[in-house]
Short mmCIF file of C-alpha atoms in Angstrom, two decimals:
data_model
loop_
_atom_site.label_atom_id
_atom_site.label_comp_id
_atom_site.label_asym_id
_atom_site.label_seq_id
_atom_site.Cartn_x
_atom_site.Cartn_y
_atom_site.Cartn_z
CA LEU A 642 82.96 44.68 -49.41
CA LYS A 643 82.06 44.30 -45.72
CA ALA A 644 83.60 47.72 -45.04
CA THR A 645 81.19 48.93 -47.40
CA PHE A 646 77.91 47.38 -46.22
CA ILE A 647 79.27 48.36 -42.21
CA LEU A 648 79.68 51.99 -43.11
CA LEU A 649 76.36 52.10 -45.01
CA TYR A 650 74.51 50.54 -42.15
CA TYR A 651 76.06 52.45 -39.32
CA THR A 652 76.02 55.76 -40.67
CA GLY A 653 73.72 56.08 -44.01
CA VAL A 654 76.16 57.54 -46.15
CA ARG A 655 75.38 57.32 -49.32
CA ILE A 656 77.43 54.46 -52.03
CA ASN A 657 78.63 57.48 -53.54
CA GLU A 658 80.26 58.61 -50.41
CA VAL A 659 81.90 55.54 -49.30
CA GLN A 660 83.93 55.43 -52.66
CA GLN A 661 85.35 59.35 -51.47
CA LEU A 662 86.20 57.71 -48.15
CA LYS A 663 90.13 57.72 -47.25
CA ILE A 664 92.15 56.28 -44.12
CA ARG A 665 91.85 59.42 -42.62
CA ASN A 666 88.24 59.23 -42.15
CA ILE A 667 88.21 55.43 -40.90
CA LYS A 668 91.10 56.85 -38.32
CA GLU A 669 88.90 59.61 -37.29
CA LEU A 670 85.90 57.51 -37.10
CA ILE A 671 87.82 55.19 -34.60
CA ASN A 672 89.45 57.67 -32.66
CA ASN A 673 87.46 61.02 -32.45
CA ASN A 674 84.18 59.12 -33.22
CA THR A 675 83.38 61.96 -36.17
CA THR A 676 84.84 62.38 -39.38
CA THR A 677 83.72 65.21 -41.87
CA ILE A 678 82.99 64.16 -45.68
CA TYR A 679 82.11 66.01 -48.46
CA SER A 680 79.02 64.98 -50.33
CA SER A 681 78.76 65.38 -53.86
CA LYS A 682 75.27 65.19 -54.33
CA THR A 683 74.18 68.17 -52.07
CA ASN A 684 77.50 70.21 -52.97
CA SER A 685 78.49 70.15 -49.11
CA TYR A 686 80.23 68.77 -46.28
CA ARG A 687 78.73 66.82 -43.33
CA ASP A 688 79.98 64.88 -40.35
CA LEU A 689 79.70 60.83 -39.64
CA TYR A 690 79.55 59.85 -36.62
CA ALA A 691 81.00 56.60 -35.19
CA THR A 692 77.65 56.06 -32.94
CA SER A 693 78.23 52.59 -31.11
CA LYS A 694 81.05 50.14 -29.87
CA ALA A 695 80.01 47.66 -32.11
CA PHE A 696 80.82 49.87 -35.37
CA LYS A 697 84.14 51.21 -34.01
CA ASP A 698 85.16 47.46 -33.40
CA ASP A 699 84.29 46.43 -36.88
CA LEU A 700 85.92 49.22 -38.16
CA ILE A 701 89.28 48.20 -35.81
CA ARG A 702 89.13 44.49 -37.11
CA LEU A 703 88.68 45.27 -40.61
CA TYR A 704 91.44 48.03 -40.70
CA PRO A 705 94.12 46.02 -38.75
CA GLU A 706 97.11 48.20 -40.24
CA ILE A 707 95.72 51.65 -40.22
CA ASP A 708 98.01 52.91 -37.93
CA ASN A 709 100.54 52.17 -41.29
CA ALA A 710 98.46 53.20 -43.97
CA ASP A 711 98.63 56.52 -46.02
CA ASP A 712 96.08 58.71 -44.37
CA ASP A 713 95.08 59.70 -47.91
CA SER A 714 94.47 56.28 -49.56
CA LEU A 715 90.73 55.69 -50.72
CA ILE A 716 89.49 52.52 -48.45
CA ILE A 717 87.91 51.25 -51.92
CA LYS A 718 91.71 49.80 -53.20
CA ASN A 719 90.39 47.42 -55.97
CA SER A 720 91.37 49.09 -58.87
CA ASN A 721 88.93 48.16 -60.94
CA TYR A 722 86.73 50.71 -59.09
CA SER A 723 88.95 53.75 -58.43
CA GLY A 724 88.34 57.29 -60.12
CA GLY A 725 86.20 57.87 -62.96
CA GLU A 726 82.10 57.67 -63.67
CA ILE A 727 82.17 54.10 -64.73
CA ALA A 728 84.28 52.61 -62.03
CA ARG A 729 81.91 54.67 -59.72
CA VAL A 730 78.88 52.73 -61.43
CA ALA A 731 80.60 49.71 -61.63
CA TYR A 732 81.45 49.60 -58.13
CA THR A 733 77.47 50.68 -57.15
CA LYS A 734 76.11 47.70 -59.53
CA THR A 735 78.49 45.43 -57.58
CA VAL A 736 77.51 46.50 -54.39
CA ASN A 737 73.90 46.54 -55.24
CA THR A 738 74.27 43.11 -56.81
CA GLN A 739 75.99 41.53 -53.14
CA ILE A 740 72.70 42.98 -51.34
CA GLN A 741 70.27 41.54 -54.38
CA THR A 742 72.09 37.80 -54.40
CA ALA A 743 71.87 37.56 -50.86
CA LEU A 744 68.31 38.50 -50.39
CA ASN A 745 67.62 36.40 -53.49
CA SER A 746 65.41 39.70 -54.23
CA LYS A 747 65.99 42.54 -56.93
CA ASP A 748 63.99 44.71 -54.64
CA TYR A 749 66.78 46.29 -52.47
CA THR A 750 69.83 48.36 -53.40
CA SER A 751 72.33 50.18 -51.18
CA HIS A 752 69.69 53.19 -50.41
CA GLY A 753 67.92 50.50 -48.28
CA PHE A 754 70.72 51.22 -45.60
CA ARG A 755 69.80 54.83 -45.30
CA HIS A 756 65.99 54.40 -45.37
CA SER A 757 66.58 51.55 -42.49
CA LEU A 758 69.03 54.05 -40.40
CA ILE A 759 66.54 56.65 -40.68
CA THR A 760 63.83 54.57 -39.89
CA ARG A 761 65.54 53.09 -36.67
CA LEU A 762 66.63 56.12 -35.45
CA SER A 763 62.93 57.80 -35.55
CA GLU A 764 61.42 54.32 -34.11
CA HIS A 765 64.00 54.89 -30.86
CA GLY A 766 62.45 58.58 -30.69
CA GLU A 767 64.88 60.74 -32.06
CA SER A 768 63.52 64.09 -33.30
CA ILE A 769 63.00 64.44 -36.98
CA GLU A 770 65.58 67.35 -36.96
CA ALA A 771 68.68 65.55 -34.94
CA ILE A 772 68.07 62.97 -38.14
CA SER A 773 68.01 65.34 -40.50
CA GLN A 774 71.08 66.65 -39.39
CA PHE A 775 72.90 63.10 -38.85
CA ILE A 776 71.91 62.06 -42.10
CA GLY A 777 73.01 65.26 -43.88
CA HIS A 778 69.63 66.09 -45.07
CA SER A 779 69.11 69.84 -45.68
CA SER A 780 65.87 69.53 -45.23
CA VAL A 781 63.36 67.79 -42.50
CA LYS A 782 61.12 67.03 -45.33
CA THR A 783 63.24 65.07 -47.17
CA THR A 784 64.30 63.05 -43.96
CA GLN A 785 60.12 62.31 -43.62
CA ASN A 786 59.47 61.02 -46.88
CA TYR A 787 62.30 58.44 -45.95
CA ILE A 788 60.44 57.56 -42.80
CA GLN A 789 57.16 57.34 -44.41
CA THR A 790 58.30 55.58 -47.44
CA SER A 791 60.50 53.07 -45.04
CA GLN A 792 57.32 52.26 -43.20
CA ASN A 793 54.87 51.70 -46.41
CA LYS A 794 57.81 49.55 -47.75
CA LYS A 795 60.33 46.96 -47.88
CA GLU A 796 62.95 49.22 -46.89
CA ASN A 797 63.97 48.17 -43.37
CA LEU A 798 67.40 46.48 -44.81
CA GLY A 799 69.70 46.85 -42.63
CA LYS A 800 67.27 46.05 -39.29
CA LEU A 801 66.19 42.90 -40.84
CA VAL A 802 68.98 41.32 -42.93
CA PHE A 803 72.17 42.99 -42.47
CA PRO A 804 73.59 39.71 -40.99
CA GLN A 805 72.59 37.77 -43.72
CA ILE A 806 74.21 40.00 -45.96
CA LEU A 807 77.21 40.04 -44.35
CA ASN A 808 77.79 36.45 -43.98
CA SER A 809 76.97 36.39 -47.64
CA ILE A 810 80.37 37.85 -48.23
CA ASP A 811 83.38 35.72 -49.33
CA SER A 812 86.61 38.34 -48.94
CA GLU A 813 87.32 41.45 -46.76
#
């Protein structure tokens, strides 16, 4: 689960996109600072970026044997979560339950990481157009809605409690 939370925090990737990531994508993030993924939600391709040394270091630490791994293997290895709609929903529920347990609140989900990243980028002065492209939105209006929602609600998940969530995870 740690890999999932790290990817959510640093890239703003959607939980269903994490489930589609392959070892090849992790290698590309480590070696090239970018990888292209397919988003079934938007039926389009978009890039993910390794935007910090800390992110790349976390990936290297989480995947020490990556050079020997099959490029086409999914990064979500647990057989309980491989393939099918039920598995996709079960994995999302597992991730969200972990977040809610760590925070002792049902108010948060994995999507809060996406809101948080968009808000952090905006607070650091990035243009709405750049944020929209980075996060994979087809419209800046969608990105603007995330920023307004995040500023008005308790959606700053990553900024406030990311370490608390990571510390609550026992394995991986």
